[in-house]
PDB file of C-alpha atoms in Angstrom:
ATOM      1  CA  MET V   4     -68.372 -58.837 -31.072  1.00 94.00           C
ATOM      2  CA  LYS V   5     -64.781 -58.666 -29.864  1.00 98.00           C
ATOM      3  CA  ILE V   6     -63.631 -55.810 -27.643  1.00 98.00           C
ATOM      4  CA  VAL V   7     -59.891 -55.366 -27.066  1.00 98.00           C
ATOM      5  CA  PHE V   8     -58.494 -53.242 -24.244  1.00 98.00           C
ATOM      6  CA  LEU V   9     -54.929 -52.455 -25.309  1.00 98.00           C
ATOM      7  CA  GLU V  10     -53.939 -50.465 -22.196  1.00 97.00           C
ATOM      8  CA  ARG V  11     -55.768 -52.093 -19.294  1.00 97.00           C
ATOM      9  CA  ALA V  12     -53.188 -50.812 -16.794  1.00 95.00           C
ATOM     10  CA  ALA V  13     -54.050 -47.223 -17.732  1.00 94.00           C
ATOM     11  CA  VAL V  14     -57.329 -47.469 -15.804  1.00 95.00           C
ATOM     12  CA  GLY V  15     -55.997 -49.666 -12.989  1.00 94.00           C
ATOM     13  CA  LYS V  16     -56.494 -53.329 -12.205  1.00 92.00           C
ATOM     14  CA  ASP V  17     -58.810 -52.357  -9.338  1.00 95.00           C
ATOM     15  CA  ILE V  18     -61.431 -51.165 -11.838  1.00 96.00           C
ATOM     16  CA  ASP V  19     -63.950 -53.847 -12.824  1.00 97.00           C
ATOM     17  CA  LEU V  20     -64.487 -54.369 -16.566  1.00 97.00           C
ATOM     18  CA  SER V  21     -66.903 -57.285 -16.319  1.00 97.00           C
ATOM     19  CA  ALA V  22     -69.849 -55.152 -17.508  1.00 97.00           C
ATOM     20  CA  PHE V  23     -68.378 -55.236 -21.029  1.00 98.00           C
ATOM     21  CA  GLU V  24     -68.781 -59.013 -21.217  1.00 97.00           C
ATOM     22  CA  LYS V  25     -72.460 -58.662 -22.082  1.00 97.00           C
ATOM     23  CA  PHE V  26     -71.390 -57.252 -25.456  1.00 97.00           C
ATOM     24  CA  GLY V  27     -69.268 -60.245 -26.409  1.00 96.00           C
ATOM     25  CA  GLU V  28     -65.662 -61.398 -26.087  1.00 97.00           C
ATOM     26  CA  VAL V  29     -63.432 -59.089 -24.035  1.00 98.00           C
ATOM     27  CA  VAL V  30     -59.642 -59.330 -24.322  1.00 98.00           C
ATOM     28  CA  CYS V  31     -57.425 -57.228 -22.055  1.00 98.00           C
ATOM     29  CA  TYR V  32     -53.736 -56.422 -22.325  1.00 98.00           C
ATOM     30  CA  ASP V  33     -52.162 -54.533 -19.434  1.00 97.00           C
ATOM     31  CA  THR V  34     -49.826 -52.689 -21.794  1.00 96.00           C
ATOM     32  CA  THR V  35     -49.198 -52.816 -25.521  1.00 98.00           C
ATOM     33  CA  LEU V  36     -46.137 -51.760 -27.490  1.00 97.00           C
ATOM     34  CA  SER V  37     -46.785 -49.918 -30.742  1.00 96.00           C
ATOM     35  CA  GLU V  38     -45.397 -52.816 -32.776  1.00 97.00           C
ATOM     36  CA  GLU V  39     -47.835 -55.180 -31.037  1.00 98.00           C
ATOM     37  CA  VAL V  40     -50.958 -53.231 -31.976  1.00 98.00           C
ATOM     38  CA  PRO V  41     -51.570 -54.645 -35.504  1.00 98.00           C
ATOM     39  CA  ARG V  42     -51.637 -58.245 -34.302  1.00 97.00           C
ATOM     40  CA  ARG V  43     -53.747 -57.536 -31.226  1.00 98.00           C
ATOM     41  CA  VAL V  44     -56.448 -55.571 -33.062  1.00 98.00           C
ATOM     42  CA  ALA V  45     -56.557 -57.717 -36.216  1.00 97.00           C
ATOM     43  CA  ASP V  46     -59.987 -59.230 -35.476  1.00 96.00           C
ATOM     44  CA  ALA V  47     -61.369 -56.604 -33.076  1.00 98.00           C
ATOM     45  CA  GLU V  48     -64.603 -54.726 -33.681  1.00 98.00           C
ATOM     46  CA  VAL V  49     -64.050 -52.338 -30.758  1.00 98.00           C
ATOM     47  CA  VAL V  50     -60.660 -51.188 -29.476  1.00 98.00           C
ATOM     48  CA  VAL V  51     -60.199 -49.299 -26.203  1.00 98.00           C
ATOM     49  CA  ILE V  52     -57.008 -47.245 -25.875  1.00 98.00           C
ATOM     50  CA  ASN V  53     -55.464 -44.552 -23.725  1.00 95.00           C
ATOM     51  CA  ARG V  54     -52.362 -43.182 -25.484  1.00 92.00           C
ATOM     52  CA  LEU V  55     -51.462 -45.577 -28.299  1.00 96.00           C
ATOM     53  CA  ARG V  56     -51.344 -44.108 -31.788  1.00 96.00           C
ATOM     54  CA  MET V  57     -54.105 -45.187 -34.126  1.00 98.00           C
ATOM     55  CA  ASN V  58     -53.050 -44.819 -37.766  1.00 97.00           C
ATOM     56  CA  GLU V  59     -52.670 -46.813 -40.966  1.00 97.00           C
ATOM     57  CA  GLU V  60     -49.609 -48.641 -39.707  1.00 97.00           C
ATOM     58  CA  SER V  61     -51.383 -49.875 -36.575  1.00 97.00           C
ATOM     59  CA  LEU V  62     -54.841 -50.489 -38.081  1.00 98.00           C
ATOM     60  CA  LYS V  63     -54.285 -51.616 -41.671  1.00 95.00           C
ATOM     61  CA  ASP V  64     -54.997 -55.276 -40.818  1.00 94.00           C
ATOM     62  CA  ALA V  65     -57.997 -54.527 -38.568  1.00 97.00           C
ATOM     63  CA  GLY V  66     -60.663 -55.213 -41.154  1.00 96.00           C
ATOM     64  CA  ASN V  67     -63.464 -55.614 -38.611  1.00 96.00           C
ATOM     65  CA  LEU V  68     -62.730 -52.466 -36.626  1.00 98.00           C
ATOM     66  CA  LYS V  69     -65.688 -50.138 -36.255  1.00 98.00           C
ATOM     67  CA  LEU V  70     -65.097 -48.222 -33.016  1.00 98.00           C
ATOM     68  CA  ILE V  71     -62.120 -46.793 -31.111  1.00 98.00           C
ATOM     69  CA  ALA V  72     -62.938 -45.677 -27.567  1.00 98.00           C
ATOM     70  CA  ILE V  73     -60.407 -43.536 -25.713  1.00 98.00           C
ATOM     71  CA  THR V  74     -60.161 -43.633 -21.914  1.00 96.00           C
ATOM     72  CA  ALA V  75     -59.148 -39.968 -21.941  1.00 91.00           C
ATOM     73  CA  THR V  76     -60.153 -36.607 -23.352  1.00 87.00           C
ATOM     74  CA  GLY V  77     -57.220 -36.026 -25.729  1.00 84.00           C
ATOM     75  CA  THR V  78     -57.450 -37.313 -29.294  1.00 90.00           C
ATOM     76  CA  ASN V  79     -54.055 -36.282 -30.647  1.00 86.00           C
ATOM     77  CA  MET V  80     -53.083 -39.967 -31.020  1.00 94.00           C
ATOM     78  CA  ILE V  81     -55.664 -40.426 -33.778  1.00 97.00           C
ATOM     79  CA  ASP V  82     -54.834 -40.123 -37.493  1.00 97.00           C
ATOM     80  CA  TRP V  83     -58.179 -38.579 -38.328  1.00 97.00           C
ATOM     81  CA  ASP V  84     -57.774 -38.654 -42.099  1.00 97.00           C
ATOM     82  CA  TYR V  85     -57.108 -42.377 -42.003  1.00 98.00           C
ATOM     83  CA  VAL V  86     -59.863 -43.419 -39.567  1.00 98.00           C
ATOM     84  CA  ARG V  87     -62.402 -41.304 -41.423  1.00 97.00           C
ATOM     85  CA  SER V  88     -61.382 -42.886 -44.719  1.00 97.00           C
ATOM     86  CA  ARG V  89     -62.097 -46.267 -43.114  1.00 97.00           C
ATOM     87  CA  GLY V  90     -65.375 -45.169 -41.542  1.00 97.00           C
ATOM     88  CA  ILE V  91     -64.059 -45.998 -38.068  1.00 98.00           C
ATOM     89  CA  GLN V  92     -65.937 -44.230 -35.280  1.00 98.00           C
ATOM     90  CA  VAL V  93     -63.792 -42.573 -32.581  1.00 98.00           C
ATOM     91  CA  GLU V  94     -65.156 -41.543 -29.187  1.00 98.00           C
ATOM     92  CA  ASN V  95     -63.358 -39.952 -26.251  1.00 97.00           C
ATOM     93  CA  VAL V  96     -64.526 -39.214 -22.703  1.00 95.00           C
ATOM     94  CA  ARG V  97     -65.022 -35.630 -21.591  1.00 91.00           C
ATOM     95  CA  GLY V  98     -65.558 -34.133 -18.171  1.00 91.00           C
ATOM     96  CA  TYR V  99     -64.702 -37.230 -16.160  1.00 94.00           C
ATOM     97  CA  SER V 100     -61.588 -35.743 -14.523  1.00 94.00           C
ATOM     98  CA  THR V 101     -62.653 -32.152 -13.859  1.00 96.00           C
ATOM     99  CA  ASN V 102     -62.792 -32.407 -10.073  1.00 96.00           C
ATOM    100  CA  ALA V 103     -59.696 -34.589  -9.794  1.00 97.00           C
ATOM    101  CA  VAL V 104     -57.465 -32.393 -11.954  1.00 97.00           C
ATOM    102  CA  ALA V 105     -58.661 -29.196 -10.280  1.00 98.00           C
ATOM    103  CA  GLN V 106     -57.940 -30.798  -6.909  1.00 98.00           C
ATOM    104  CA  HIS V 107     -54.437 -31.806  -8.048  1.00 98.00           C
ATOM    105  CA  THR V 108     -53.825 -28.278  -9.307  1.00 98.00           C
ATOM    106  CA  PHE V 109     -54.284 -26.993  -5.776  1.00 98.00           C
ATOM    107  CA  ALA V 110     -52.318 -29.871  -4.259  1.00 98.00           C
ATOM    108  CA  LEU V 111     -49.299 -28.795  -6.320  1.00 98.00           C
ATOM    109  CA  ALA V 112     -49.829 -25.086  -5.742  1.00 98.00           C
ATOM    110  CA  LEU V 113     -50.343 -25.341  -1.985  1.00 98.00           C
ATOM    111  CA  ALA V 114     -47.426 -27.736  -1.521  1.00 97.00           C
ATOM    112  CA  LEU V 115     -45.169 -25.183  -3.247  1.00 97.00           C
ATOM    113  CA  ILE V 116     -46.628 -22.142  -1.489  1.00 97.00           C
ATOM    114  CA  HIS V 117     -46.313 -23.723   1.952  1.00 95.00           C
ATOM    115  CA  LYS V 118     -42.994 -25.499   1.245  1.00 93.00           C
ATOM    116  CA  ILE V 119     -44.531 -28.728   2.541  1.00 94.00           C
ATOM    117  CA  TYR V 120     -41.681 -30.987   1.458  1.00 93.00           C
ATOM    118  CA  TYR V 121     -38.998 -28.695   2.880  1.00 90.00           C
ATOM    119  CA  TYR V 122     -40.679 -28.501   6.270  1.00 90.00           C
ATOM    120  CA  ASP V 123     -41.378 -32.214   6.372  1.00 92.00           C
ATOM    121  CA  ARG V 124     -37.677 -32.918   5.813  1.00 91.00           C
ATOM    122  CA  PHE V 125     -36.744 -30.186   8.308  1.00 87.00           C
ATOM    123  CA  VAL V 126     -38.760 -31.830  11.064  1.00 89.00           C
ATOM    124  CA  LYS V 127     -37.821 -35.432  10.262  1.00 92.00           C
ATOM    125  CA  SER V 128     -34.116 -34.581  10.041  1.00 89.00           C
ATOM    126  CA  GLY V 129     -34.233 -33.338  13.645  1.00 89.00           C
ATOM    127  CA  GLY V 130     -34.096 -29.649  12.797  1.00 84.00           C
ATOM    128  CA  TYR V 131     -37.178 -28.973  14.888  1.00 86.00           C
ATOM    129  CA  CYS V 132     -35.813 -30.791  17.934  1.00 87.00           C
ATOM    130  CA  GLY V 133     -34.507 -27.778  19.792  1.00 78.00           C
ATOM    131  CA  THR V 134     -35.100 -24.077  20.306  1.00 71.00           C
ATOM    132  CA  GLU V 135     -32.809 -23.164  17.374  1.00 72.00           C
ATOM    133  CA  GLY V 136     -35.466 -24.656  15.065  1.00 66.00           C
ATOM    134  CA  LEU V 137     -38.440 -23.025  16.747  1.00 71.00           C
ATOM    135  CA  TYR V 138     -38.753 -20.129  14.296  1.00 71.00           C
ATOM    136  CA  GLU V 139     -38.305 -21.222  10.657  1.00 70.00           C
ATOM    137  CA  PHE V 140     -39.852 -18.236   8.931  1.00 75.00           C
ATOM    138  CA  GLU V 141     -37.557 -17.415   6.017  1.00 72.00           C
ATOM    139  CA  ARG V 142     -39.040 -19.583   3.280  1.00 76.00           C
ATOM    140  CA  GLY V 143     -41.300 -17.014   1.601  1.00 79.00           C
ATOM    141  CA  LEU V 144     -44.739 -18.419   2.448  1.00 89.00           C
ATOM    142  CA  PHE V 145     -47.702 -16.270   1.474  1.00 93.00           C
ATOM    143  CA  GLU V 146     -51.496 -16.189   1.590  1.00 96.00           C
ATOM    144  CA  LEU V 147     -53.608 -16.747  -1.505  1.00 97.00           C
ATOM    145  CA  GLN V 148     -56.053 -14.096  -0.327  1.00 98.00           C
ATOM    146  CA  GLY V 149     -55.681 -11.065  -2.587  1.00 98.00           C
ATOM    147  CA  LYS V 150     -53.312 -12.745  -5.064  1.00 98.00           C
ATOM    148  CA  THR V 151     -53.959 -12.986  -8.793  1.00 98.00           C
ATOM    149  CA  TRP V 152     -54.536 -16.456 -10.211  1.00 98.00           C
ATOM    150  CA  GLY V 153     -54.100 -16.603 -13.972  1.00 98.00           C
ATOM    151  CA  ILE V 154     -55.553 -19.394 -16.099  1.00 98.00           C
ATOM    152  CA  ILE V 155     -54.672 -20.584 -19.588  1.00 98.00           C
ATOM    153  CA  GLY V 156     -57.575 -22.663 -20.866  1.00 95.00           C
ATOM    154  CA  MET V 157     -60.969 -21.765 -19.424  1.00 95.00           C
ATOM    155  CA  GLY V 158     -62.724 -25.036 -20.191  1.00 93.00           C
ATOM    156  CA  ALA V 159     -64.431 -27.218 -17.594  1.00 94.00           C
ATOM    157  CA  ILE V 160     -61.261 -27.755 -15.549  1.00 96.00           C
ATOM    158  CA  GLY V 161     -60.176 -24.140 -15.874  1.00 97.00           C
ATOM    159  CA  ARG V 162     -63.571 -22.954 -14.665  1.00 97.00           C
ATOM    160  CA  ARG V 163     -63.459 -25.340 -11.705  1.00 98.00           C
ATOM    161  CA  VAL V 164     -60.002 -24.065 -10.761  1.00 98.00           C
ATOM    162  CA  ALA V 165     -61.221 -20.486 -11.137  1.00 98.00           C
ATOM    163  CA  ALA V 166     -64.108 -21.125  -8.724  1.00 98.00           C
ATOM    164  CA  LEU V 167     -61.791 -22.726  -6.165  1.00 98.00           C
ATOM    165  CA  ALA V 168     -59.293 -19.886  -6.510  1.00 98.00           C
ATOM    166  CA  GLU V 169     -62.080 -17.388  -5.841  1.00 98.00           C
ATOM    167  CA  ASN V 170     -62.962 -19.321  -2.693  1.00 98.00           C
ATOM    168  CA  PHE V 171     -59.373 -18.783  -1.547  1.00 98.00           C
ATOM    169  CA  GLY V 172     -59.822 -15.046  -2.124  1.00 98.00           C
ATOM    170  CA  CYS V 173     -57.898 -14.815  -5.398  1.00 98.00           C
ATOM    171  CA  ASN V 174     -58.560 -12.417  -8.229  1.00 98.00           C
ATOM    172  CA  VAL V 175     -58.980 -14.623 -11.323  1.00 98.00           C
ATOM    173  CA  ILE V 176     -57.907 -13.604 -14.817  1.00 98.00           C
ATOM    174  CA  TYR V 177     -57.584 -15.756 -17.905  1.00 98.00           C
ATOM    175  CA  TYR V 178     -56.198 -15.941 -21.425  1.00 97.00           C
ATOM    176  CA  SER V 179     -58.204 -17.492 -24.265  1.00 94.00           C
ATOM    177  CA  THR V 180     -55.831 -19.429 -26.519  1.00 93.00           C
ATOM    178  CA  SER V 181     -58.472 -19.553 -29.264  1.00 87.00           C
ATOM    179  CA  GLY V 182     -59.390 -15.896 -28.848  1.00 85.00           C
ATOM    180  CA  GLU V 183     -63.059 -16.878 -28.805  1.00 85.00           C
ATOM    181  CA  ASN V 184     -63.756 -17.785 -25.167  1.00 83.00           C
ATOM    182  CA  ARG V 185     -64.500 -14.320 -23.808  1.00 84.00           C
ATOM    183  CA  GLU V 186     -67.859 -14.843 -22.121  1.00 86.00           C
ATOM    184  CA  GLN V 187     -66.623 -16.125 -18.752  1.00 91.00           C
ATOM    185  CA  PRO V 188     -67.391 -14.231 -15.499  1.00 94.00           C
ATOM    186  CA  TYR V 189     -63.702 -13.376 -15.126  1.00 97.00           C
ATOM    187  CA  GLU V 190     -61.420 -10.798 -16.693  1.00 97.00           C
ATOM    188  CA  CYS V 191     -60.105 -11.954 -20.063  1.00 97.00           C
ATOM    189  CA  VAL V 192     -56.640 -10.548 -20.803  1.00 97.00           C
ATOM    190  CA  ASP V 193     -53.985 -10.943 -23.468  1.00 97.00           C
ATOM    191  CA  LEU V 194     -51.054 -13.284 -22.887  1.00 97.00           C
ATOM    192  CA  ASP V 195     -48.627 -10.547 -21.878  1.00 98.00           C
ATOM    193  CA  GLY V 196     -51.107  -9.202 -19.343  1.00 98.00           C
ATOM    194  CA  LEU V 197     -51.671 -12.672 -17.927  1.00 98.00           C
ATOM    195  CA  LEU V 198     -47.931 -13.306 -17.552  1.00 98.00           C
ATOM    196  CA  ALA V 199     -47.207  -9.946 -15.957  1.00 98.00           C
ATOM    197  CA  ARG V 200     -50.059 -10.001 -13.442  1.00 98.00           C
ATOM    198  CA  SER V 201     -50.298 -13.635 -12.307  1.00 98.00           C
ATOM    199  CA  ASP V 202     -48.967 -14.700  -8.922  1.00 98.00           C
ATOM    200  CA  ILE V 203     -50.026 -18.260  -9.736  1.00 98.00           C
ATOM    201  CA  LEU V 204     -50.451 -19.314 -13.357  1.00 98.00           C
ATOM    202  CA  SER V 205     -52.123 -22.642 -14.139  1.00 98.00           C
ATOM    203  CA  ILE V 206     -52.422 -24.328 -17.527  1.00 98.00           C
ATOM    204  CA  HIS V 207     -55.568 -26.266 -18.476  1.00 97.00           C
ATOM    205  CA  ALA V 208     -55.443 -25.917 -22.253  1.00 95.00           C
ATOM    206  CA  PRO V 209     -55.332 -28.572 -24.980  1.00 90.00           C
ATOM    207  CA  LEU V 210     -52.222 -29.034 -27.088  1.00 90.00           C
ATOM    208  CA  ASN V 211     -52.529 -27.529 -30.557  1.00 91.00           C
ATOM    209  CA  GLU V 212     -50.658 -25.234 -32.924  1.00 93.00           C
ATOM    210  CA  LYS V 213     -51.581 -22.211 -30.809  1.00 95.00           C
ATOM    211  CA  THR V 214     -50.425 -23.640 -27.473  1.00 96.00           C
ATOM    212  CA  GLU V 215     -47.354 -25.739 -28.290  1.00 97.00           C
ATOM    213  CA  GLY V 216     -44.289 -23.978 -26.831  1.00 97.00           C
ATOM    214  CA  LEU V 217     -46.495 -21.123 -25.599  1.00 98.00           C
ATOM    215  CA  LEU V 218     -44.516 -20.716 -22.381  1.00 98.00           C
ATOM    216  CA  ASP V 219     -40.840 -20.308 -23.195  1.00 98.00           C
ATOM    217  CA  ARG V 220     -37.974 -18.114 -22.004  1.00 97.00           C
ATOM    218  CA  ARG V 221     -39.617 -14.994 -23.421  1.00 98.00           C
ATOM    219  CA  ALA V 222     -42.812 -15.767 -21.527  1.00 98.00           C
ATOM    220  CA  PHE V 223     -40.965 -16.533 -18.278  1.00 98.00           C
ATOM    221  CA  ALA V 224     -39.101 -13.221 -18.581  1.00 97.00           C
ATOM    222  CA  LYS V 225     -42.467 -11.445 -18.435  1.00 98.00           C
ATOM    223  CA  MET V 226     -43.634 -13.258 -15.297  1.00 98.00           C
ATOM    224  CA  LYS V 227     -43.091 -12.133 -11.739  1.00 97.00           C
ATOM    225  CA  PRO V 228     -39.956 -13.632 -10.162  1.00 97.00           C
ATOM    226  CA  THR V 229     -42.258 -14.595  -7.283  1.00 96.00           C
ATOM    227  CA  GLY V 230     -44.626 -16.372  -9.684  1.00 97.00           C
ATOM    228  CA  ILE V 231     -45.606 -20.026  -9.528  1.00 98.00           C
ATOM    229  CA  LEU V 232     -46.403 -22.052 -12.648  1.00 98.00           C
ATOM    230  CA  ILE V 233     -48.697 -25.094 -12.581  1.00 98.00           C
ATOM    231  CA  ASN V 234     -49.096 -27.263 -15.685  1.00 98.00           C
ATOM    232  CA  VAL V 235     -51.777 -29.959 -15.633  1.00 98.00           C
ATOM    233  CA  GLY V 236     -52.698 -29.420 -19.291  1.00 96.00           C
ATOM    234  CA  ARG V 237     -50.225 -30.829 -21.796  1.00 95.00           C
ATOM    235  CA  GLY V 238     -46.449 -31.046 -21.435  1.00 96.00           C
ATOM    236  CA  PRO V 239     -45.372 -29.496 -24.761  1.00 97.00           C
ATOM    237  CA  ILE V 240     -47.178 -26.256 -23.909  1.00 98.00           C
ATOM    238  CA  VAL V 241     -44.110 -25.494 -21.752  1.00 98.00           C
ATOM    239  CA  ASP V 242     -40.547 -25.396 -23.049  1.00 98.00           C
ATOM    240  CA  GLU V 243     -38.937 -27.552 -20.371  1.00 98.00           C
ATOM    241  CA  GLY V 244     -35.368 -26.396 -21.056  1.00 98.00           C
ATOM    242  CA  ASP V 245     -36.411 -22.777 -20.676  1.00 98.00           C
ATOM    243  CA  LEU V 246     -38.394 -23.594 -17.540  1.00 98.00           C
ATOM    244  CA  ALA V 247     -35.383 -25.325 -15.974  1.00 98.00           C
ATOM    245  CA  GLU V 248     -33.256 -22.264 -16.690  1.00 98.00           C
ATOM    246  CA  ALA V 249     -35.887 -19.901 -15.269  1.00 98.00           C
ATOM    247  CA  LEU V 250     -36.022 -21.914 -12.047  1.00 98.00           C
ATOM    248  CA  LYS V 251     -32.241 -22.162 -11.739  1.00 97.00           C
ATOM    249  CA  THR V 252     -31.731 -18.424 -12.201  1.00 96.00           C
ATOM    250  CA  GLY V 253     -34.598 -17.374  -9.928  1.00 95.00           C
ATOM    251  CA  GLN V 254     -36.532 -15.863 -12.805  1.00 96.00           C
ATOM    252  CA  LEU V 255     -39.448 -17.903 -11.510  1.00 97.00           C
ATOM    253  CA  ARG V 256     -40.149 -18.907  -7.902  1.00 96.00           C
ATOM    254  CA  ALA V 257     -41.460 -22.426  -8.458  1.00 98.00           C
ATOM    255  CA  ALA V 258     -43.312 -24.803 -10.755  1.00 98.00           C
ATOM    256  CA  GLY V 259     -45.553 -27.830 -10.335  1.00 98.00           C
ATOM    257  CA  LEU V 260     -46.043 -30.199 -13.271  1.00 98.00           C
ATOM    258  CA  ASP V 261     -48.217 -33.248 -13.831  1.00 98.00           C
ATOM    259  CA  VAL V 262     -47.501 -33.440 -17.567  1.00 97.00           C
ATOM    260  CA  LEU V 263     -44.280 -33.539 -19.559  1.00 98.00           C
ATOM    261  CA  SER V 264     -43.295 -33.280 -23.206  1.00 96.00           C
ATOM    262  CA  GLN V 265     -42.334 -36.955 -23.200  1.00 95.00           C
ATOM    263  CA  GLU V 266     -44.063 -39.523 -21.012  1.00 92.00           C
ATOM    264  CA  PRO V 267     -42.617 -41.567 -19.403  1.00 91.00           C
ATOM    265  CA  MET V 268     -39.989 -38.916 -18.682  1.00 96.00           C
ATOM    266  CA  ASN V 269     -36.870 -38.703 -20.834  1.00 96.00           C
ATOM    267  CA  PRO V 270     -33.836 -39.339 -18.574  1.00 96.00           C
ATOM    268  CA  GLU V 271     -32.151 -36.399 -20.335  1.00 97.00           C
ATOM    269  CA  ASN V 272     -34.932 -33.978 -19.415  1.00 98.00           C
ATOM    270  CA  PRO V 273     -33.243 -30.853 -17.972  1.00 98.00           C
ATOM    271  CA  LEU V 274     -35.854 -30.636 -15.236  1.00 98.00           C
ATOM    272  CA  LEU V 275     -34.277 -33.680 -13.561  1.00 97.00           C
ATOM    273  CA  GLN V 276     -31.344 -31.438 -12.678  1.00 96.00           C
ATOM    274  CA  ILE V 277     -33.588 -29.588 -10.208  1.00 97.00           C
ATOM    275  CA  GLN V 278     -33.914 -31.780  -7.142  1.00 95.00           C
ATOM    276  CA  ASP V 279     -35.191 -29.060  -4.790  1.00 95.00           C
ATOM    277  CA  SER V 280     -38.865 -29.942  -4.235  1.00 95.00           C
ATOM    278  CA  SER V 281     -39.552 -26.492  -2.837  1.00 93.00           C
ATOM    279  CA  ARG V 282     -38.800 -25.130  -6.325  1.00 96.00           C
ATOM    280  CA  LEU V 283     -40.085 -27.905  -8.558  1.00 98.00           C
ATOM    281  CA  LEU V 284     -42.654 -30.659  -8.070  1.00 98.00           C
ATOM    282  CA  ILE V 285     -43.332 -33.227 -10.795  1.00 98.00           C
ATOM    283  CA  THR V 286     -45.987 -35.931 -10.610  1.00 98.00           C
ATOM    284  CA  PRO V 287     -46.292 -38.703 -13.241  1.00 96.00           C
ATOM    285  CA  HIS V 288     -49.454 -37.589 -15.089  1.00 94.00           C
ATOM    286  CA  MET V 289     -51.661 -38.861 -12.288  1.00 94.00           C
ATOM    287  CA  ALA V 290     -53.940 -35.908 -11.545  1.00 96.00           C
ATOM    288  CA  TRP V 291     -56.817 -37.824 -13.110  1.00 94.00           C
ATOM    289  CA  THR V 292     -56.264 -41.084 -11.208  1.00 94.00           C
ATOM    290  CA  PRO V 293     -58.474 -41.004  -8.070  1.00 96.00           C
ATOM    291  CA  VAL V 294     -60.531 -44.185  -7.952  1.00 96.00           C
ATOM    292  CA  GLU V 295     -63.807 -42.322  -8.469  1.00 96.00           C
ATOM    293  CA  THR V 296     -62.404 -40.724 -11.613  1.00 96.00           C
ATOM    294  CA  ARG V 297     -61.207 -44.007 -13.089  1.00 96.00           C
ATOM    295  CA  LYS V 298     -64.546 -45.662 -12.375  1.00 97.00           C
ATOM    296  CA  ARG V 299     -66.251 -42.745 -14.089  1.00 96.00           C
ATOM    297  CA  VAL V 300     -64.153 -43.005 -17.233  1.00 96.00           C
ATOM    298  CA  ILE V 301     -64.911 -46.721 -17.591  1.00 97.00           C
ATOM    299  CA  GLU V 302     -68.621 -46.062 -17.024  1.00 97.00           C
ATOM    300  CA  GLU V 303     -68.478 -43.514 -19.840  1.00 97.00           C
ATOM    301  CA  VAL V 304     -66.637 -45.928 -22.146  1.00 98.00           C
ATOM    302  CA  HIS V 305     -69.319 -48.519 -21.381  1.00 98.00           C
ATOM    303  CA  LYS V 306     -71.961 -45.987 -22.467  1.00 97.00           C
ATOM    304  CA  ILE V 307     -70.024 -45.378 -25.694  1.00 98.00           C
ATOM    305  CA  VAL V 308     -69.986 -49.082 -26.512  1.00 98.00           C
ATOM    306  CA  GLN V 309     -73.661 -49.425 -25.545  1.00 97.00           C
ATOM    307  CA  ARG V 310     -74.600 -46.595 -27.928  1.00 97.00           C
ATOM    308  CA  TYR V 311     -72.591 -48.207 -30.702  1.00 97.00           C
ATOM    309  CA  VAL V 312     -74.278 -51.588 -30.152  1.00 96.00           C
ATOM    310  CA  THR V 313     -77.721 -49.973 -30.065  1.00 95.00           C
ATOM    311  CA  GLU V 314     -77.086 -48.105 -33.331  1.00 91.00           C
ATOM    312  CA  LYS V 315     -75.689 -51.262 -34.906  1.00 88.00           C
ATOM    313  CA  ASN V 316     -78.774 -53.261 -33.947  1.00 85.00           C
ATOM    314  CA  LEU V 317     -81.089 -50.553 -35.239  1.00 83.00           C
ATOM    315  CA  SER V 318     -79.280 -50.423 -38.567  1.00 76.00           C
ATOM    316  CA  HIS V 319     -79.680 -54.189 -38.908  1.00 69.00           C
ATOM    317  CA  GLU V 320     -83.381 -53.921 -38.173  1.00 68.00           C
ATOM    318  CA  CYS V 321     -83.794 -51.019 -40.630  1.00 64.00           C
ATOM    319  CA  PRO V 322     -81.356 -51.676 -43.500  1.00 59.00           C
ATOM    320  CA  THR V 323     -82.560 -48.599 -45.386  1.00 55.00           C
ATOM    321  CA  ARG V 324     -81.158 -46.303 -42.656  1.00 49.00           C
TER     322      ARG V 324
END
């Protein structure tokens, strides 16, 4: 069996993949351009990807392909009609990044609330070297205790964030994008209620037809001008042009983003115009990247391949199955 890792760099070179060698030949490419996919997967039985699109154009010559394993939760890169027509199995990894992404959510929120980057620059620039810098109180810091933390997407990550927010003394409310998740131990509200009441609003929802462009200028107009937006879900859930305008005009206090509509970032993205890190923090989709998390995702991919091999062997032993 041949296993091809098309995006080895996406899990980090510090993560050991030698356990896969027991299954057969393992070929790793640090990165792969879309036009390189057909040649690299031509004789693969198992392909491991992170973000590359899997469709007829990329897979038409992969006659041996039986399994696509994704080192992520999202599956929007898969042309499901095509892979199903070919009988290609697709498996993703769920739950591996819950703690890491929840932790990053608070890293962004707390850095913005406490103006960490402003004060770091203030001290290092010499502003604190003298009595005139002794009292630097006018930056709008506040306590989380008693504030309302709103959540869009009450899945595993959303629930973890909710529990942490409660530990900080927040009142947690949430909006169900599907309209079906109403059994959580928190107040479920409609979108307008969530926008109007949230002091901090964090996004943990998948990207679909109900969430794409969900937060735009109309949504920002309904939020508190003191509100803080955190997006660690999917970039296109937020209209980035409208967010840039809301931040520039003071319609919104601040935002912290780990995801963008285009990744890597488009150099024309209007958010690049906002260089004030006390208003806007952007990290390069790395909330999920702690070493423990990356080890976990590879362990889960290994289990996926092991299950596939086991089922394959059983079907060979019992051809009537």
